Short mmCIF file of C-alpha atoms in Angstrom, two decimals:
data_model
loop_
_atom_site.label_atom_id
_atom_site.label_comp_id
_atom_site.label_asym_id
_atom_site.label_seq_id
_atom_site.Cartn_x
_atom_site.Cartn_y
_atom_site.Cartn_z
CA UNK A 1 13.37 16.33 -1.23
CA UNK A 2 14.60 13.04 -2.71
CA UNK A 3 18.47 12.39 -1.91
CA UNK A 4 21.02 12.62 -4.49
CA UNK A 5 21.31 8.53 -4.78
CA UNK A 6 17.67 8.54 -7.10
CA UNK A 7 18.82 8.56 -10.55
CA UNK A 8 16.49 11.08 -12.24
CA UNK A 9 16.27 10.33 -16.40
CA UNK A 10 13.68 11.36 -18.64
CA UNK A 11 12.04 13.93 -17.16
CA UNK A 12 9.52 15.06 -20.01
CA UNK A 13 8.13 11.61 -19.37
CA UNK A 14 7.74 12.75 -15.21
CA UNK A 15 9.27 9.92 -13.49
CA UNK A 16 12.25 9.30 -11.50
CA UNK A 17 13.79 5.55 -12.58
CA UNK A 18 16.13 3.61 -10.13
CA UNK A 19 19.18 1.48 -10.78
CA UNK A 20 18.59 -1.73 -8.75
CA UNK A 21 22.33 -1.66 -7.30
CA UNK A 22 22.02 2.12 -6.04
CA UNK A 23 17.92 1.25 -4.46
CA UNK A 24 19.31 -1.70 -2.54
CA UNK A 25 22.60 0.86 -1.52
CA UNK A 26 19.80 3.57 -0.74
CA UNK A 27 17.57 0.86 1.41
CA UNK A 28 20.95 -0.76 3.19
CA UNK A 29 21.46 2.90 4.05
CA UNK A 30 18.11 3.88 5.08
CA UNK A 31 17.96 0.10 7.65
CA UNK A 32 20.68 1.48 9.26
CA UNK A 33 19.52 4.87 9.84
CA UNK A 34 16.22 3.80 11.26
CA UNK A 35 17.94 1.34 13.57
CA UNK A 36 19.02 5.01 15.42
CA UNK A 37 15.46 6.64 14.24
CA UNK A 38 18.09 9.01 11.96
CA UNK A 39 15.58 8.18 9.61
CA UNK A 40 11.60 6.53 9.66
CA UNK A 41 10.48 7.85 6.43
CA UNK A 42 11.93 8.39 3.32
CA UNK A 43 10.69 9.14 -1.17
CA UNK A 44 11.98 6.44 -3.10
CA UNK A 45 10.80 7.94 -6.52
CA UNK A 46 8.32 10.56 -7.92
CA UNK A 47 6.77 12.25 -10.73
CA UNK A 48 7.69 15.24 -9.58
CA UNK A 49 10.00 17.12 -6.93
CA UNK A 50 7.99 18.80 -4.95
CA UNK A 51 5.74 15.89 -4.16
CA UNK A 52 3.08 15.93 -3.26
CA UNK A 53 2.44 19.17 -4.06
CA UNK A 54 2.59 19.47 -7.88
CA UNK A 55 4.08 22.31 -7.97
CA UNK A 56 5.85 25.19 -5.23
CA UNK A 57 2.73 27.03 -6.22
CA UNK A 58 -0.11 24.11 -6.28
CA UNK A 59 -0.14 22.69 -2.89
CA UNK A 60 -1.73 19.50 -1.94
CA UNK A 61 -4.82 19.47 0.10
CA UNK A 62 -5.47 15.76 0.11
CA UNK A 63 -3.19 12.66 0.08
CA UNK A 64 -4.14 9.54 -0.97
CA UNK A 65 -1.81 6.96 0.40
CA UNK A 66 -1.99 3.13 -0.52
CA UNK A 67 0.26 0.73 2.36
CA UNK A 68 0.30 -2.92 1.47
CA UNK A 69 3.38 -5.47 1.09
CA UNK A 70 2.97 -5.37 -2.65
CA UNK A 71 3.74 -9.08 -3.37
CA UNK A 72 3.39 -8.69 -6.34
CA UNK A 73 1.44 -4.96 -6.89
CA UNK A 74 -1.94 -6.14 -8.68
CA UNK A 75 -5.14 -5.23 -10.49
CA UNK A 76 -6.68 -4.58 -7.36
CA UNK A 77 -3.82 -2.31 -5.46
CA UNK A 78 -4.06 -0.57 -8.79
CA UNK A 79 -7.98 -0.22 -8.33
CA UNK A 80 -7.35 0.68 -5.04
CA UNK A 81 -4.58 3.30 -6.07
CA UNK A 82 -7.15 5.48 -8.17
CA UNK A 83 -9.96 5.98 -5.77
CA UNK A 84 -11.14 9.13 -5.39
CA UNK A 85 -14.15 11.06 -3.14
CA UNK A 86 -15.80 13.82 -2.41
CA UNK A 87 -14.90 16.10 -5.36
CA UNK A 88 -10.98 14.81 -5.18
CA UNK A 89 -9.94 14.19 -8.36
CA UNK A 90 -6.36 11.98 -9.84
CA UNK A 91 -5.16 15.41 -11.47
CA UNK A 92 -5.66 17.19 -7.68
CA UNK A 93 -5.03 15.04 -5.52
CA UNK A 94 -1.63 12.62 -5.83
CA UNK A 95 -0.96 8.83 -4.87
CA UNK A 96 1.28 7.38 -2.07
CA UNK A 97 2.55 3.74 -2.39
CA UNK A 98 3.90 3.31 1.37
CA UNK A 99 5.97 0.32 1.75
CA UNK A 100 7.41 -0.80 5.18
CA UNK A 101 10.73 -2.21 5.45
CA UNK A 102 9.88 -3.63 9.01
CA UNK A 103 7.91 -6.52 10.46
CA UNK A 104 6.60 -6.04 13.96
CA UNK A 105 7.01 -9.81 14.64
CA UNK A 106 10.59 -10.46 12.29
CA UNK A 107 12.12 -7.67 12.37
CA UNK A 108 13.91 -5.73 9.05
CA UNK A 109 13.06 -7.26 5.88
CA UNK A 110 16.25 -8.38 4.05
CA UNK A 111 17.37 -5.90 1.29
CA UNK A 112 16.73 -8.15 -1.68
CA UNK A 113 13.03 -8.86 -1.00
CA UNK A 114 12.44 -4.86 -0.64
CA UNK A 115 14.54 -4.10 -3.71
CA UNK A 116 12.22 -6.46 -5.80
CA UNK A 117 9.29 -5.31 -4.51
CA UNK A 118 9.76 -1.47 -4.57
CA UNK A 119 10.95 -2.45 -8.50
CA UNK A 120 7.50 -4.10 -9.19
CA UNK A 121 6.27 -0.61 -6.94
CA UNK A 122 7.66 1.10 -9.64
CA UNK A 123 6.59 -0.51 -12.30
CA UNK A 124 3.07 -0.37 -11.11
CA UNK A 125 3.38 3.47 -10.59
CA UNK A 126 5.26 4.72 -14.24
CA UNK A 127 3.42 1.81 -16.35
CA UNK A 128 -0.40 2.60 -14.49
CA UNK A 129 -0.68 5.90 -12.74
CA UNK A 130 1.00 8.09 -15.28
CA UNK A 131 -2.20 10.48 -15.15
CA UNK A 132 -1.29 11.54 -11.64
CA UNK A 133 0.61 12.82 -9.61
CA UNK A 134 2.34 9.72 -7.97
CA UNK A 135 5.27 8.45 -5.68
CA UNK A 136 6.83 5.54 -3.36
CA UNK A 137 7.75 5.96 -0.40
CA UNK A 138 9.54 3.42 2.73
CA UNK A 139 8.95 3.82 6.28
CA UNK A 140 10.10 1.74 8.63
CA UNK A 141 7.40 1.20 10.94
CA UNK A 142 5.42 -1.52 11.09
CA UNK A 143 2.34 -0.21 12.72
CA UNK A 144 -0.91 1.73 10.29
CA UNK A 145 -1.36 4.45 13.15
CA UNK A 146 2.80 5.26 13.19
CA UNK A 147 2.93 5.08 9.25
CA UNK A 148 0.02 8.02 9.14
CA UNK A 149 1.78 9.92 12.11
CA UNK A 150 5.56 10.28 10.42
CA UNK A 151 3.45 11.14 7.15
CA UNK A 152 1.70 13.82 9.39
CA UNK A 153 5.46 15.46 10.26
CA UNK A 154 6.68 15.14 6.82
CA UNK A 155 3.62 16.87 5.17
CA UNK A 156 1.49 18.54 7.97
CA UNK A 157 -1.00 20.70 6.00
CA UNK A 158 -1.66 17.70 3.85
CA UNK A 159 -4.90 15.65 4.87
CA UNK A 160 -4.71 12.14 4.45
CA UNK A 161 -6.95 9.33 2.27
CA UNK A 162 -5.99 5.41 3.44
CA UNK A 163 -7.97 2.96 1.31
CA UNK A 164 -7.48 -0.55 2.82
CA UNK A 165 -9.11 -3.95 2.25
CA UNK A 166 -12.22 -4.96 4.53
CA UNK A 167 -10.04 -7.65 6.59
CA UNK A 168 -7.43 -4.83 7.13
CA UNK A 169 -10.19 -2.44 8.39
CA UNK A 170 -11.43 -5.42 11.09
CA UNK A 171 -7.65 -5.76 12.07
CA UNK A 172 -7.71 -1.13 12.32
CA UNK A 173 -10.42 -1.55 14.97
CA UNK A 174 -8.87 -5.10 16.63
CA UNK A 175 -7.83 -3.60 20.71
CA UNK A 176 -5.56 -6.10 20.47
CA UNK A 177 -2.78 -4.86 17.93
CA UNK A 178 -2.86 -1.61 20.15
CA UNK A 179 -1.20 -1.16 23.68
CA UNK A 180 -3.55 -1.90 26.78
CA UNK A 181 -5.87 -2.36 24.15
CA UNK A 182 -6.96 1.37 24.28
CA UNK A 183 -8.31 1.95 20.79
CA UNK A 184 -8.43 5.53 21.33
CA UNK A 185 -5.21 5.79 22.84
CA UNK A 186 -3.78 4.56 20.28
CA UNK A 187 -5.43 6.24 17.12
CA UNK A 188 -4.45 9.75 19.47
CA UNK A 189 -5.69 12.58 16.71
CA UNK A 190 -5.34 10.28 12.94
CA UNK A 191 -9.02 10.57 12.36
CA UNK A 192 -8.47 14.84 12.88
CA UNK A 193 -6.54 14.82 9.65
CA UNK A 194 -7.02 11.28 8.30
CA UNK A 195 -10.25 9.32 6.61
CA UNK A 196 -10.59 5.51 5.71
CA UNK A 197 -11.89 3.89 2.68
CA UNK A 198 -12.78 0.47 3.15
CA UNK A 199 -13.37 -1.98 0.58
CA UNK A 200 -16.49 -4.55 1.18
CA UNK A 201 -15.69 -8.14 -0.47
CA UNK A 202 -19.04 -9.40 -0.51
CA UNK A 203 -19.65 -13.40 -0.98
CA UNK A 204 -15.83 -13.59 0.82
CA UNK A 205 -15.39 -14.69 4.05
CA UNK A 206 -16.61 -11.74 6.32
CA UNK A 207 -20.34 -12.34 4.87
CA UNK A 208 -22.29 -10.12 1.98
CA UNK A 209 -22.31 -6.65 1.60
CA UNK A 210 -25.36 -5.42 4.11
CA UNK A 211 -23.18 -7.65 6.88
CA UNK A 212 -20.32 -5.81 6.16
CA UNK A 213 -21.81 -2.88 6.22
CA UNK A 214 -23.38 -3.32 9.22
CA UNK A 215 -20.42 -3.18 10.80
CA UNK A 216 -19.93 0.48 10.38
CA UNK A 217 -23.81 1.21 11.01
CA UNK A 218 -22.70 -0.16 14.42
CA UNK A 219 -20.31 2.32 15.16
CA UNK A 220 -22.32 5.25 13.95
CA UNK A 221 -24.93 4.16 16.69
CA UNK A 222 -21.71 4.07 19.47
CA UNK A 223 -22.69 0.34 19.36
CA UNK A 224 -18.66 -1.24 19.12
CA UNK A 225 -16.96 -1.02 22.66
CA UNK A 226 -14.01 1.13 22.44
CA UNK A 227 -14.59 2.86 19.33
CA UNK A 228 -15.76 6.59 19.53
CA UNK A 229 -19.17 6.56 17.39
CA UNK A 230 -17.69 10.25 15.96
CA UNK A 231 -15.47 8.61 13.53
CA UNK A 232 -18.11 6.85 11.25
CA UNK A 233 -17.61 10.28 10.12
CA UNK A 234 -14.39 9.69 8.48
CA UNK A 235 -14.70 6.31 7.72
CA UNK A 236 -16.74 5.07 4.27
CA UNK A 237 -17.50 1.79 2.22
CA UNK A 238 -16.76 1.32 -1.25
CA UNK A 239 -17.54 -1.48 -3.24
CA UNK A 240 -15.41 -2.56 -6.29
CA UNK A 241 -16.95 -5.76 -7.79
CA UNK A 242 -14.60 -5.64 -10.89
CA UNK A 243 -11.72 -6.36 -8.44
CA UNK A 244 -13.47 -9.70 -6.54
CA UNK A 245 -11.27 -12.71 -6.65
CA UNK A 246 -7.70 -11.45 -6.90
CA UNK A 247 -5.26 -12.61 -4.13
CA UNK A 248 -1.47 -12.71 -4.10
CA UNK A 249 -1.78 -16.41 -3.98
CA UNK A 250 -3.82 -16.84 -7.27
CA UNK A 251 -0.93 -14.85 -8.70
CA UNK A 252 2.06 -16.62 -7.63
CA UNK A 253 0.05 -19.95 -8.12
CA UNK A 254 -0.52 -19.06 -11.81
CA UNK A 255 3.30 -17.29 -12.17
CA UNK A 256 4.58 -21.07 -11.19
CA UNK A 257 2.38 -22.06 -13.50
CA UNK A 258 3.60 -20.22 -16.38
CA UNK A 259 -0.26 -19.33 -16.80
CA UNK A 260 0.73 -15.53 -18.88
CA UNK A 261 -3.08 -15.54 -19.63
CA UNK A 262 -4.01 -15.56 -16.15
CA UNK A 263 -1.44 -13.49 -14.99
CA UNK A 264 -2.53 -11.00 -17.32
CA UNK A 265 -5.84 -11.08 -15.73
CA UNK A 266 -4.78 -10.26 -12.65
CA UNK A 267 -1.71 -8.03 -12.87
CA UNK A 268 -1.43 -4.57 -14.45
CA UNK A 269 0.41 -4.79 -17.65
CA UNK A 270 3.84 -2.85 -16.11
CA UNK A 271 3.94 -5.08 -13.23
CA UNK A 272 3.14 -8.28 -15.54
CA UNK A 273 5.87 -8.13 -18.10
CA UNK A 274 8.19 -7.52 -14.81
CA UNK A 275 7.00 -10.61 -13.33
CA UNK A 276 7.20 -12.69 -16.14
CA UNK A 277 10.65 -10.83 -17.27
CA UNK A 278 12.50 -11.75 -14.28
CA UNK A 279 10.42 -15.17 -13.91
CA UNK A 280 9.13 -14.04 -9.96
CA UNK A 281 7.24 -17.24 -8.37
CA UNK A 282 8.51 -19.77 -10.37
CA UNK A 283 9.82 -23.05 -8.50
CA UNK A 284 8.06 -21.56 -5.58
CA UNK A 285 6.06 -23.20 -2.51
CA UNK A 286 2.25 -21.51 -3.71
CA UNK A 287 0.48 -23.09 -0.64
CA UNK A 288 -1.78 -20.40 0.96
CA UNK A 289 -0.34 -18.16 3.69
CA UNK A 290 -2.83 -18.04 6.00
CA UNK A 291 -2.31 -15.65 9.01
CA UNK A 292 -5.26 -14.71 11.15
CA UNK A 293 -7.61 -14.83 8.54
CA UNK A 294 -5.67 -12.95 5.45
CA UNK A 295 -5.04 -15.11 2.90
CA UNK A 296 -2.82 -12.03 0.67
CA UNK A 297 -5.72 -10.65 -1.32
CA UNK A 298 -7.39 -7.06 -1.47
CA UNK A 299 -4.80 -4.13 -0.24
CA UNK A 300 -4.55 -6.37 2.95
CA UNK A 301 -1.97 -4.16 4.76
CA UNK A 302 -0.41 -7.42 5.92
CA UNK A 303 2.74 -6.34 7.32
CA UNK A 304 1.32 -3.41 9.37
CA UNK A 305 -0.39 -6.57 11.13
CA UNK A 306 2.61 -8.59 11.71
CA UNK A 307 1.80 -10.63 8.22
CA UNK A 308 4.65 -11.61 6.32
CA UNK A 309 4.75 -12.95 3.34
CA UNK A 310 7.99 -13.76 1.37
CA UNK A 311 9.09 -14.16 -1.80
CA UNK A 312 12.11 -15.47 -3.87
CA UNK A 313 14.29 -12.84 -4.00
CA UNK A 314 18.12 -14.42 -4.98
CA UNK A 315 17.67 -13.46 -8.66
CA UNK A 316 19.50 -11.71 -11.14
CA UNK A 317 19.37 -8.08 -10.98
CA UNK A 318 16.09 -7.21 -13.08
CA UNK A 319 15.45 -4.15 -15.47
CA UNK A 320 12.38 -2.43 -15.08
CA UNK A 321 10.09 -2.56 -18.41
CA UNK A 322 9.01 0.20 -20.32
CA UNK A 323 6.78 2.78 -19.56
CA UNK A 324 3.04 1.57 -20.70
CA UNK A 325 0.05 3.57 -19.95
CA UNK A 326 -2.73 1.01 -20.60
CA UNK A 327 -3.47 -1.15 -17.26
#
């Protein structure tokens, strides 16, 4: 149930719209309440309120949830957004955009950076995924496997769909991110109730598409040390060539730019005229972030991984733009 602080307009056009002053009162609140674990988990906005079931009397089987810092939300978190398998369609099955408000390494993000970003969140969510069922959503843990588990007590008859980046999925199965480096351990029941979605990036970095690949071919034969061969079963490989090539960086390298025609390229057309609105990377230090091999590109979950990257965030309070279906 969302709390009274969403301000909920316009509902024949099924969305919830916030006012930046009340989200940064509602985030302030919600830091403060995870600091005593009051609260871990917590709906921003939705399209309807009884996510994600769309109604008391359609429930949810299947939960598609998309976790990334969102700096800015692009063409590829949007791709990302509307995958769907195995007979799960966007009008059955709804969309989660998870944010955290935590960095395993830093600590709690300050309250102007997440206000911007859940704002762009939003934009990406009205302007793009109008033809589902859709929400946003903070928690404030820092880790994948504790994001899925507080999902699991909010929802538990709701089985859930995580479609990450290929670097992400290397960093999943990395012992080292998990205590005692016990892999198992660690992952306790998610793949019960939980499957993956990677995304190969052949040419990129981690090699072509049949080396990628191989990677989960060597799991299926109980081949990688620590991982139980039984959950190839709930893990899969999509390609999406249409998406090759978009990174954070190219983004805020063309925003400071003031390359629109670029931008427009890369962002989703909600998320663009925010960016450009509100004039987000401009003036700003574009030299690549790279952290342990993620460079800000592909639904990179990078602060589940202790990844941060920040943005400029003393600006004047922005106004989301209108609704627009087209991407």
């Amino acid at each position: 149930m969302l709390r009274s602080t969403v301000v909920a307009i316009g509902r024949s056009r099924r969305f919830f719209t916030m006012d930046t002053t009340i989200l940064s009162a509602m985030i302030d609140r919600f830091q403060e309440d995870a600091k005593t674990g009051k609260e871990t988990f917590q709906l921003i906005s939705s399209s309807c309120e009884t996510f994600p079931h769309t109604s008391p009397s359609s429930p949810t089987k299947t939960l598609y949830i998309l976790d990334s810092s969102f700096n800015p939300p692009h063409r590829a978190h949007l791709a990302l957004a509307r995958i769907r398998k195995d007979g799960d369609t966007l009008a059955n099955s709804p969309t989660l955009l998870l944010l955290a408000t935590n960095n395993a390494d830093k600590g709690a993000h300050p309250t102007a950076q997440l206000t911007r970003r859940l704002e762009m969140m939003e934009a990406l969510r009205t302007s793009n995924l109008s033809d589902t069922t859709s929400a946003i959503a903070v928690t404030s843990y820092p880790y994948f496997v504790d994001k899925a588990r507080v999902i699991r007590e909010r929802w538990p008859d709701v089985n859930q769909v995580w479609p990450i980046g290929f670097d992400t999925f290397l960093r999943l199965l990395d012992p080292k991110y998990y205590p005692n480096h016990d892999l198992q351990a660690g992952f306790g029941d998610f793949f019960t109730y939980s499957r993956v979605i990677a995304i190969t990036r052949p040419g990129e970095k981690w090699g072509e598409r049949e080396e990628q690949e191989s990677f989960l071919r060597a799991i299926r034969r109980g081949e990688r040390s620590g991982v139980p061969k039984e959950w190839a079963e709930r893990i899969e490989f999509e390609v999406l060539d249409r998406i090759r090539g978009i990174s954070s960086t190219r983004i805020r390298e063309a925003a400071n730019a003031g390359d629109e025609e670029e931008l427009g390229r890369l962002l989703p057309r909600g998320v663009l005229e925010y960016v450009v609105e509100n004039g987000l990377y401009r003036d700003e230090d574009t030299t690549p972030r790279f952290v342990d091999g993620y460079d800000g590109s592909l639904g990179a979950d990078g602060d589940a991984m202790n990844i941060l990257i920040p943005i400029p965030y003393a600006m004047k309070a922005p106004k989301l733009p209108a609704t627009k279906n087209s991407p």
